[in-house]
Each structure stands twice: as structure tokens, then as C-alpha cells.
Amino acid sequence: MTHSLPWLQPEQEFPPINQTWGEQDPIPGLLAAGSSLDAAHLRAAYSQGIFPWFSDGQPVLWWSPNPRMTLHPDEFRLRRSLRKTLQKFRDTPDCEIRIDSAFSTVMQHCAQAPRDGQNGTWIVQSIIDAYTELHQQGAAHSVETWVDGKLVGGLYCVALGKAVFGESMFALQTDASKIALSALVALCRAHQVPQIDCQQATAHLSFMGGREIPREQFAQTVRAQAQLPDMRWQFAPLYWDQLLSTP
């Protein structure tokens, strides 16, 4: 039996994630609507395994899908072609990974990136404003691919302690977003992060080693990792060597 969707007031707490709509409901994975969208609400949501996703003209919609798509850094599949790309990137002096040097620009590029089967973007202005506020507080980060002094790809993510949540990627050159994702994986390996949230299952993520896990297992790991000290969000070239040495 379908239960009504909660409409949250600004100071109201999120419902338990086990109240998320399931397969028998109109929109599986949807937990609640309404409430404010700012850094405080994002922190509260992510710490419970909840994230916002909506389009222009819609209210703020909060989601917690079951199962949850995750990428486990130790299970990352470094295919032969990507390995060669990373080796060339590492060995080229004008190629570098930067972190948090152009967060707003990365978000804007992600908002403009074409998506298969989507006409618009969910990275609307209120999303940009809220995640920028979270970035200013040190809990949202950009991992950026730079070539010849130009930003050519990247991603942004949320991090609470050692709980890491991937959000969106873009590429202006071939494989530039894959390089940024590989850098995030290498950084997470160095800090012993057990999982990176990918929210929704895609064939691309599965190809790179992503897999779905039960929502409660995901949320339990998030709760534990969020209590740990923050990661050091700096990328060292040594991380490439550690990633590329993996069979």
C-alpha cells in the first residue's frame, strides 16, 4: 500500500530511510519533498544516505534508492586503455590533477554536460548555490583534470569525514572525466575510504567496478565513515603510482 509522500518544513528532520517509496509505489527511491536546500540540509541528508535530485519547476525532492550504486576503491577496474591513458597523463609535464581550484567552474560544466536520455539538467541554480556553500565549509570538493593550463574535465563530490559521495562529471577532452574519477579513486585508496557513493546504477560505472549494495549496508558504512576525521584533500603524484601498480 502506497503511503503519502512527506512534505518537509524547513526545520523538520528527514524521515527514516526505510520509509522511502519502494517498487510498489509510484516513484521508487523517493523519500520526501520540500524543505530548504542549503548546506545544513545537505549535511543532514548525506549523513543519512539521502540526496536531492530535481529539475527546474519542481520542489526539492529527496531520494534514498535501494539498492545503492557504489564504487569500492579497492575493486576499481583499471582497464588496459585507461591504464595507458593514466600512464601518459602522469608522465606528461603539462598534465596535472588539481583539487578545489575551480569548484564553481566544475559545477557549471557539469550542469551544461549533455546526458543520454535527458533534455535538461538537475544541476539547477539552487543546487549550485547549496553545494557551493557546502564547498566553502570544506565538505564539497572538485577533482579537476588540467592539460596545458586548461581545465578539460573533472567531477565534484561531497565528503563528510571519510564518507565520500560522487555527484557529477564532465569532459571537454576524451577520457578527461575518467582521469578525474581515477584520481578520486586513488585519493580514496590512500585514505582507506571503503566506498564512493554513485547514487544510480549505470553500465559505465559497472564496467569500472561499481556495484549495487543494500541501502542499509550503505547507510551503515556512511554513518561510521562520517565520524572519522576529514580526509586531506590534496592529490600527490605518488597516488598514480599506487593505482597503476594494481594488477
PDB file of C-alpha atoms in Angstrom:
ATOM      1  CA  MET A   1       0.000   0.000   0.000  1.00  0.00           C
ATOM      2  CA  THR A   2       1.402   3.371  -1.019  1.00  0.00           C
ATOM      3  CA  HIS A   3       1.932   5.825   1.819  1.00  0.00           C
ATOM      4  CA  SER A   4       1.764   9.561   1.242  1.00  0.00           C
ATOM      5  CA  LEU A   5       4.953  11.444   0.463  1.00  0.00           C
ATOM      6  CA  PRO A   6       6.106  13.611   3.396  1.00  0.00           C
ATOM      7  CA  TRP A   7       6.303  17.347   2.696  1.00  0.00           C
ATOM      8  CA  LEU A   8       9.047  18.677   4.938  1.00  0.00           C
ATOM      9  CA  GLN A   9       9.064  22.016   6.684  1.00  0.00           C
ATOM     10  CA  PRO A  10      12.417  23.887   6.898  1.00  0.00           C
ATOM     11  CA  GLU A  11      13.188  22.750  10.470  1.00  0.00           C
ATOM     12  CA  GLN A  12      11.720  19.261  10.123  1.00  0.00           C
ATOM     13  CA  GLU A  13      14.027  16.229  10.222  1.00  0.00           C
ATOM     14  CA  PHE A  14      14.161  13.736   7.368  1.00  0.00           C
ATOM     15  CA  PRO A  15      12.042  10.596   7.743  1.00  0.00           C
ATOM     16  CA  PRO A  16      13.908   7.309   8.305  1.00  0.00           C
ATOM     17  CA  ILE A  17      15.230   5.951   5.020  1.00  0.00           C
ATOM     18  CA  ASN A  18      13.220   2.758   5.465  1.00  0.00           C
ATOM     19  CA  GLN A  19      10.159   4.906   4.692  1.00  0.00           C
ATOM     20  CA  THR A  20      11.415   5.585   1.155  1.00  0.00           C
ATOM     21  CA  TRP A  21       8.980   4.605  -1.589  1.00  0.00           C
ATOM     22  CA  GLY A  22       9.640   1.085  -2.868  1.00  0.00           C
ATOM     23  CA  GLU A  23       8.898  -0.893  -6.021  1.00  0.00           C
ATOM     24  CA  GLN A  24       5.142  -0.918  -5.365  1.00  0.00           C
ATOM     25  CA  ASP A  25       4.996   2.878  -5.039  1.00  0.00           C
ATOM     26  CA  PRO A  26       4.680   5.469  -7.830  1.00  0.00           C
ATOM     27  CA  ILE A  27       8.326   6.588  -7.744  1.00  0.00           C
ATOM     28  CA  PRO A  28      10.727   4.080  -6.117  1.00  0.00           C
ATOM     29  CA  GLY A  29      13.584   5.687  -4.200  1.00  0.00           C
ATOM     30  CA  LEU A  30      11.750   8.935  -3.388  1.00  0.00           C
ATOM     31  CA  LEU A  31      11.684   9.763   0.333  1.00  0.00           C
ATOM     32  CA  ALA A  32      10.313  13.276   0.770  1.00  0.00           C
ATOM     33  CA  ALA A  33       9.711  16.655  -0.853  1.00  0.00           C
ATOM     34  CA  GLY A  34      10.031  20.242   0.229  1.00  0.00           C
ATOM     35  CA  SER A  35      12.242  21.697   2.944  1.00  0.00           C
ATOM     36  CA  SER A  36      15.038  24.149   2.383  1.00  0.00           C
ATOM     37  CA  LEU A  37      18.087  23.442   0.262  1.00  0.00           C
ATOM     38  CA  ASP A  38      21.248  24.710   1.910  1.00  0.00           C
ATOM     39  CA  ALA A  39      24.494  23.366   3.334  1.00  0.00           C
ATOM     40  CA  ALA A  40      22.930  22.384   6.654  1.00  0.00           C
ATOM     41  CA  HIS A  41      20.208  20.317   4.988  1.00  0.00           C
ATOM     42  CA  LEU A  42      22.746  18.724   2.641  1.00  0.00           C
ATOM     43  CA  ARG A  43      24.918  17.685   5.589  1.00  0.00           C
ATOM     44  CA  ALA A  44      21.934  16.195   7.389  1.00  0.00           C
ATOM     45  CA  ALA A  45      20.773  14.392   4.253  1.00  0.00           C
ATOM     46  CA  TYR A  46      24.094  12.913   3.191  1.00  0.00           C
ATOM     47  CA  SER A  47      24.905  11.712   6.712  1.00  0.00           C
ATOM     48  CA  GLN A  48      21.774   9.521   6.448  1.00  0.00           C
ATOM     49  CA  GLY A  49      22.254   8.324   2.876  1.00  0.00           C
ATOM     50  CA  ILE A  50      19.844  10.844   1.320  1.00  0.00           C
ATOM     51  CA  PHE A  51      20.458  13.215  -1.589  1.00  0.00           C
ATOM     52  CA  PRO A  52      18.482  15.877  -3.531  1.00  0.00           C
ATOM     53  CA  TRP A  53      17.591  15.438  -7.196  1.00  0.00           C
ATOM     54  CA  PHE A  54      15.001  17.536  -9.037  1.00  0.00           C
ATOM     55  CA  SER A  55      14.515  19.714 -12.107  1.00  0.00           C
ATOM     56  CA  ASP A  56      13.580  23.346 -12.613  1.00  0.00           C
ATOM     57  CA  GLY A  57       9.966  23.959 -11.647  1.00  0.00           C
ATOM     58  CA  GLN A  58       9.869  21.037  -9.200  1.00  0.00           C
ATOM     59  CA  PRO A  59      10.040  21.184  -5.405  1.00  0.00           C
ATOM     60  CA  VAL A  60      13.172  19.898  -3.718  1.00  0.00           C
ATOM     61  CA  LEU A  61      12.957  16.101  -3.958  1.00  0.00           C
ATOM     62  CA  TRP A  62      14.956  13.898  -1.583  1.00  0.00           C
ATOM     63  CA  TRP A  63      15.991  10.356  -2.535  1.00  0.00           C
ATOM     64  CA  SER A  64      17.456   7.226  -0.955  1.00  0.00           C
ATOM     65  CA  PRO A  65      17.371   4.386  -3.534  1.00  0.00           C
ATOM     66  CA  ASN A  66      17.559   0.721  -2.622  1.00  0.00           C
ATOM     67  CA  PRO A  67      19.859  -0.864  -3.639  1.00  0.00           C
ATOM     68  CA  ARG A  68      22.555   1.842  -3.799  1.00  0.00           C
ATOM     69  CA  MET A  69      25.214   2.014  -6.509  1.00  0.00           C
ATOM     70  CA  THR A  70      28.703   2.251  -5.028  1.00  0.00           C
ATOM     71  CA  LEU A  71      32.267   2.177  -6.278  1.00  0.00           C
ATOM     72  CA  HIS A  72      34.691   0.461  -3.912  1.00  0.00           C
ATOM     73  CA  PRO A  73      38.192   1.873  -4.468  1.00  0.00           C
ATOM     74  CA  ASP A  74      39.882  -1.498  -3.922  1.00  0.00           C
ATOM     75  CA  GLU A  75      37.629  -3.036  -6.606  1.00  0.00           C
ATOM     76  CA  PHE A  76      38.236  -0.338  -9.221  1.00  0.00           C
ATOM     77  CA  ARG A  77      38.771  -1.934 -12.637  1.00  0.00           C
ATOM     78  CA  LEU A  78      41.661  -0.284 -14.413  1.00  0.00           C
ATOM     79  CA  ARG A  79      41.137  -1.409 -17.996  1.00  0.00           C
ATOM     80  CA  ARG A  80      44.105  -1.573 -20.354  1.00  0.00           C
ATOM     81  CA  SER A  81      43.129   1.504 -22.371  1.00  0.00           C
ATOM     82  CA  LEU A  82      42.517   3.628 -19.272  1.00  0.00           C
ATOM     83  CA  ARG A  83      45.760   2.400 -17.717  1.00  0.00           C
ATOM     84  CA  LYS A  84      47.657   3.627 -20.789  1.00  0.00           C
ATOM     85  CA  THR A  85      45.812   6.949 -20.644  1.00  0.00           C
ATOM     86  CA  LEU A  86      46.712   7.425 -16.973  1.00  0.00           C
ATOM     87  CA  GLN A  87      50.339   6.480 -17.535  1.00  0.00           C
ATOM     88  CA  LYS A  88      50.621   9.040 -20.335  1.00  0.00           C
ATOM     89  CA  PHE A  89      48.859  11.674 -18.214  1.00  0.00           C
ATOM     90  CA  ARG A  90      51.158  11.002 -15.264  1.00  0.00           C
ATOM     91  CA  ASP A  91      54.290  11.206 -17.407  1.00  0.00           C
ATOM     92  CA  THR A  92      53.354  14.402 -19.281  1.00  0.00           C
ATOM     93  CA  PRO A  93      54.656  17.566 -17.549  1.00  0.00           C
ATOM     94  CA  ASP A  94      51.737  19.782 -18.632  1.00  0.00           C
ATOM     95  CA  CYS A  95      49.108  17.373 -17.274  1.00  0.00           C
ATOM     96  CA  GLU A  96      48.034  17.608 -13.638  1.00  0.00           C
ATOM     97  CA  ILE A  97      45.266  16.880 -11.171  1.00  0.00           C
ATOM     98  CA  ARG A  98      44.104  19.824  -9.109  1.00  0.00           C
ATOM     99  CA  ILE A  99      41.629  19.725  -6.243  1.00  0.00           C
ATOM    100  CA  ASP A 100      39.283  22.571  -5.329  1.00  0.00           C
ATOM    101  CA  SER A 101      40.951  25.119  -7.599  1.00  0.00           C
ATOM    102  CA  ALA A 102      37.836  25.703  -9.737  1.00  0.00           C
ATOM    103  CA  PHE A 103      34.854  24.244  -7.870  1.00  0.00           C
ATOM    104  CA  SER A 104      32.219  26.631  -9.263  1.00  0.00           C
ATOM    105  CA  THR A 105      33.502  26.200 -12.816  1.00  0.00           C
ATOM    106  CA  VAL A 106      33.362  22.415 -12.469  1.00  0.00           C
ATOM    107  CA  MET A 107      29.745  22.618 -11.305  1.00  0.00           C
ATOM    108  CA  GLN A 108      28.832  24.876 -14.220  1.00  0.00           C
ATOM    109  CA  HIS A 109      30.417  22.476 -16.703  1.00  0.00           C
ATOM    110  CA  CYS A 110      28.605  19.541 -15.108  1.00  0.00           C
ATOM    111  CA  ALA A 111      25.321  21.433 -15.409  1.00  0.00           C
ATOM    112  CA  GLN A 112      25.931  22.010 -19.123  1.00  0.00           C
ATOM    113  CA  ALA A 113      27.171  18.500 -19.949  1.00  0.00           C
ATOM    114  CA  PRO A 114      24.795  16.549 -22.231  1.00  0.00           C
ATOM    115  CA  ARG A 115      23.293  13.410 -20.671  1.00  0.00           C
ATOM    116  CA  ASP A 116      21.845  10.433 -22.519  1.00  0.00           C
ATOM    117  CA  GLY A 117      18.063  10.492 -22.315  1.00  0.00           C
ATOM    118  CA  GLN A 118      17.919  13.878 -20.580  1.00  0.00           C
ATOM    119  CA  ASN A 119      16.871  17.165 -22.135  1.00  0.00           C
ATOM    120  CA  GLY A 120      17.641  19.409 -19.183  1.00  0.00           C
ATOM    121  CA  THR A 121      19.787  19.321 -16.083  1.00  0.00           C
ATOM    122  CA  TRP A 122      19.164  18.595 -12.424  1.00  0.00           C
ATOM    123  CA  ILE A 123      22.069  20.893 -11.510  1.00  0.00           C
ATOM    124  CA  VAL A 124      19.810  23.934 -11.247  1.00  0.00           C
ATOM    125  CA  GLN A 125      20.850  27.232  -9.662  1.00  0.00           C
ATOM    126  CA  SER A 126      19.599  26.307  -6.183  1.00  0.00           C
ATOM    127  CA  ILE A 127      21.719  23.120  -6.340  1.00  0.00           C
ATOM    128  CA  ILE A 128      24.776  25.134  -7.390  1.00  0.00           C
ATOM    129  CA  ASP A 129      24.217  27.638  -4.574  1.00  0.00           C
ATOM    130  CA  ALA A 130      23.781  24.948  -1.886  1.00  0.00           C
ATOM    131  CA  TYR A 131      26.782  22.851  -2.923  1.00  0.00           C
ATOM    132  CA  THR A 132      28.928  25.969  -3.271  1.00  0.00           C
ATOM    133  CA  GLU A 133      28.034  26.825   0.327  1.00  0.00           C
ATOM    134  CA  LEU A 134      28.957  23.273   1.317  1.00  0.00           C
ATOM    135  CA  HIS A 135      32.262  23.644  -0.563  1.00  0.00           C
ATOM    136  CA  GLN A 136      33.008  26.850   1.321  1.00  0.00           C
ATOM    137  CA  GLN A 137      32.541  24.869   4.547  1.00  0.00           C
ATOM    138  CA  GLY A 138      35.026  22.230   3.358  1.00  0.00           C
ATOM    139  CA  ALA A 139      32.533  19.422   2.752  1.00  0.00           C
ATOM    140  CA  ALA A 140      32.259  19.507  -1.063  1.00  0.00           C
ATOM    141  CA  HIS A 141      35.209  19.180  -3.419  1.00  0.00           C
ATOM    142  CA  SER A 142      36.176  19.227  -7.071  1.00  0.00           C
ATOM    143  CA  VAL A 143      38.731  16.889  -8.637  1.00  0.00           C
ATOM    144  CA  GLU A 144      39.983  18.539 -11.815  1.00  0.00           C
ATOM    145  CA  THR A 145      41.858  17.380 -14.919  1.00  0.00           C
ATOM    146  CA  TRP A 146      44.174  20.099 -16.271  1.00  0.00           C
ATOM    147  CA  VAL A 147      46.100  19.948 -19.563  1.00  0.00           C
ATOM    148  CA  ASP A 148      48.354  22.772 -20.784  1.00  0.00           C
ATOM    149  CA  GLY A 149      46.962  25.059 -18.100  1.00  0.00           C
ATOM    150  CA  LYS A 150      43.336  24.453 -19.132  1.00  0.00           C
ATOM    151  CA  LEU A 151      40.545  22.724 -17.248  1.00  0.00           C
ATOM    152  CA  VAL A 152      39.435  19.895 -19.554  1.00  0.00           C
ATOM    153  CA  GLY A 153      37.396  17.677 -17.230  1.00  0.00           C
ATOM    154  CA  GLY A 154      36.515  16.904 -13.660  1.00  0.00           C
ATOM    155  CA  LEU A 155      33.951  15.973 -11.084  1.00  0.00           C
ATOM    156  CA  TYR A 156      32.546  17.251  -7.820  1.00  0.00           C
ATOM    157  CA  CYS A 157      31.674  15.290  -4.731  1.00  0.00           C
ATOM    158  CA  VAL A 158      30.580  15.576  -1.117  1.00  0.00           C
ATOM    159  CA  ALA A 159      32.738  14.324   1.755  1.00  0.00           C
ATOM    160  CA  LEU A 160      31.780  14.009   5.422  1.00  0.00           C
ATOM    161  CA  GLY A 161      34.775  12.621   7.278  1.00  0.00           C
ATOM    162  CA  LYS A 162      35.710   9.651   5.102  1.00  0.00           C
ATOM    163  CA  ALA A 163      32.238   9.167   3.664  1.00  0.00           C
ATOM    164  CA  VAL A 164      32.538  10.207   0.003  1.00  0.00           C
ATOM    165  CA  PHE A 165      29.634  10.804  -2.367  1.00  0.00           C
ATOM    166  CA  GLY A 166      30.232  11.281  -6.082  1.00  0.00           C
ATOM    167  CA  GLU A 167      27.912  13.765  -7.762  1.00  0.00           C
ATOM    168  CA  SER A 168      28.595  14.588 -11.417  1.00  0.00           C
ATOM    169  CA  MET A 169      31.381  14.603 -14.010  1.00  0.00           C
ATOM    170  CA  PHE A 170      32.171  16.402 -17.262  1.00  0.00           C
ATOM    171  CA  ALA A 171      34.770  16.104 -20.015  1.00  0.00           C
ATOM    172  CA  LEU A 172      35.874  18.586 -22.662  1.00  0.00           C
ATOM    173  CA  GLN A 173      38.502  16.137 -23.926  1.00  0.00           C
ATOM    174  CA  THR A 174      38.368  12.369 -24.363  1.00  0.00           C
ATOM    175  CA  ASP A 175      38.759  10.489 -21.067  1.00  0.00           C
ATOM    176  CA  ALA A 176      39.170  13.707 -19.015  1.00  0.00           C
ATOM    177  CA  SER A 177      36.338  12.735 -16.647  1.00  0.00           C
ATOM    178  CA  LYS A 178      37.691   9.170 -16.336  1.00  0.00           C
ATOM    179  CA  ILE A 179      41.072  10.615 -15.351  1.00  0.00           C
ATOM    180  CA  ALA A 180      39.401  12.711 -12.630  1.00  0.00           C
ATOM    181  CA  LEU A 181      37.418   9.706 -11.375  1.00  0.00           C
ATOM    182  CA  SER A 182      40.592   7.612 -11.313  1.00  0.00           C
ATOM    183  CA  ALA A 183      42.287  10.367  -9.305  1.00  0.00           C
ATOM    184  CA  LEU A 184      39.405  10.348  -6.813  1.00  0.00           C
ATOM    185  CA  VAL A 185      39.704   6.568  -6.509  1.00  0.00           C
ATOM    186  CA  ALA A 186      43.467   6.867  -5.954  1.00  0.00           C
ATOM    187  CA  LEU A 187      42.948   9.551  -3.318  1.00  0.00           C
ATOM    188  CA  CYS A 188      40.312   7.429  -1.562  1.00  0.00           C
ATOM    189  CA  ARG A 189      42.598   4.412  -1.620  1.00  0.00           C
ATOM    190  CA  ALA A 190      45.334   6.442   0.031  1.00  0.00           C
ATOM    191  CA  HIS A 191      42.900   7.422   2.809  1.00  0.00           C
ATOM    192  CA  GLN A 192      41.354   3.934   3.117  1.00  0.00           C
ATOM    193  CA  VAL A 193      37.880   5.064   2.084  1.00  0.00           C
ATOM    194  CA  PRO A 194      35.790   1.873   1.677  1.00  0.00           C
ATOM    195  CA  GLN A 195      33.125   3.145  -0.730  1.00  0.00           C
ATOM    196  CA  ILE A 196      32.253   6.034  -3.033  1.00  0.00           C
ATOM    197  CA  ASP A 197      28.538   6.680  -3.470  1.00  0.00           C
ATOM    198  CA  CYS A 198      27.416   6.713  -7.115  1.00  0.00           C
ATOM    199  CA  GLN A 199      23.664   7.045  -6.383  1.00  0.00           C
ATOM    200  CA  GLN A 200      22.327   5.494  -9.595  1.00  0.00           C
ATOM    201  CA  ALA A 201      23.469   2.359 -11.434  1.00  0.00           C
ATOM    202  CA  THR A 202      24.905   2.855 -14.918  1.00  0.00           C
ATOM    203  CA  ALA A 203      26.627   0.482 -17.320  1.00  0.00           C
ATOM    204  CA  HIS A 204      29.681   2.777 -17.341  1.00  0.00           C
ATOM    205  CA  LEU A 205      30.102   2.555 -13.563  1.00  0.00           C
ATOM    206  CA  SER A 206      29.555  -1.213 -13.598  1.00  0.00           C
ATOM    207  CA  PHE A 207      32.259  -1.517 -16.261  1.00  0.00           C
ATOM    208  CA  MET A 208      34.660   0.292 -13.919  1.00  0.00           C
ATOM    209  CA  GLY A 209      33.838  -1.961 -10.975  1.00  0.00           C
ATOM    210  CA  GLY A 210      30.814  -0.290  -9.414  1.00  0.00           C
ATOM    211  CA  ARG A 211      28.154  -2.468  -7.850  1.00  0.00           C
ATOM    212  CA  GLU A 212      24.870  -2.169  -6.024  1.00  0.00           C
ATOM    213  CA  ILE A 213      24.640  -2.880  -2.305  1.00  0.00           C
ATOM    214  CA  PRO A 214      21.654  -2.899   0.081  1.00  0.00           C
ATOM    215  CA  ARG A 215      20.682   0.579   1.248  1.00  0.00           C
ATOM    216  CA  GLU A 216      21.040  -0.254   4.941  1.00  0.00           C
ATOM    217  CA  GLN A 217      24.546  -1.593   4.387  1.00  0.00           C
ATOM    218  CA  PHE A 218      25.404   1.600   2.504  1.00  0.00           C
ATOM    219  CA  ALA A 219      23.929   3.836   5.211  1.00  0.00           C
ATOM    220  CA  GLN A 220      25.666   1.924   7.990  1.00  0.00           C
ATOM    221  CA  THR A 221      29.045   2.482   6.296  1.00  0.00           C
ATOM    222  CA  VAL A 222      28.231   6.165   5.779  1.00  0.00           C
ATOM    223  CA  ARG A 223      27.399   6.622   9.454  1.00  0.00           C
ATOM    224  CA  ALA A 224      30.686   5.048  10.519  1.00  0.00           C
ATOM    225  CA  GLN A 225      32.884   6.855   7.980  1.00  0.00           C
ATOM    226  CA  ALA A 226      31.287  10.251   8.612  1.00  0.00           C
ATOM    227  CA  GLN A 227      32.510  10.099  12.218  1.00  0.00           C
ATOM    228  CA  LEU A 228      36.152   9.849  11.149  1.00  0.00           C
ATOM    229  CA  PRO A 229      38.493  12.838  10.707  1.00  0.00           C
ATOM    230  CA  ASP A 230      38.263  14.637   7.369  1.00  0.00           C
ATOM    231  CA  MET A 231      40.433  13.449   4.518  1.00  0.00           C
ATOM    232  CA  ARG A 232      43.320  15.595   3.331  1.00  0.00           C
ATOM    233  CA  TRP A 233      42.033  16.853   0.005  1.00  0.00           C
ATOM    234  CA  GLN A 234      45.331  17.169  -1.832  1.00  0.00           C
ATOM    235  CA  PHE A 235      46.469  14.976  -4.694  1.00  0.00           C
ATOM    236  CA  ALA A 236      50.027  13.637  -4.688  1.00  0.00           C
ATOM    237  CA  PRO A 237      51.565  12.179  -7.893  1.00  0.00           C
ATOM    238  CA  LEU A 238      52.554   9.190  -5.760  1.00  0.00           C
ATOM    239  CA  TYR A 239      48.892   8.200  -5.767  1.00  0.00           C
ATOM    240  CA  TRP A 240      49.134   7.454  -9.505  1.00  0.00           C
ATOM    241  CA  ASP A 241      51.977   5.021  -8.874  1.00  0.00           C
ATOM    242  CA  GLN A 242      49.955   3.208  -6.225  1.00  0.00           C
ATOM    243  CA  LEU A 243      46.911   2.961  -8.506  1.00  0.00           C
ATOM    244  CA  LEU A 244      48.866   1.906 -11.590  1.00  0.00           C
ATOM    245  CA  SER A 245      50.760  -0.752  -9.655  1.00  0.00           C
ATOM    246  CA  THR A 246      47.499  -2.614  -9.084  1.00  0.00           C
ATOM    247  CA  PRO A 247      47.299  -5.712 -11.346  1.00  0.00           C
TER     248      PRO A 247
END
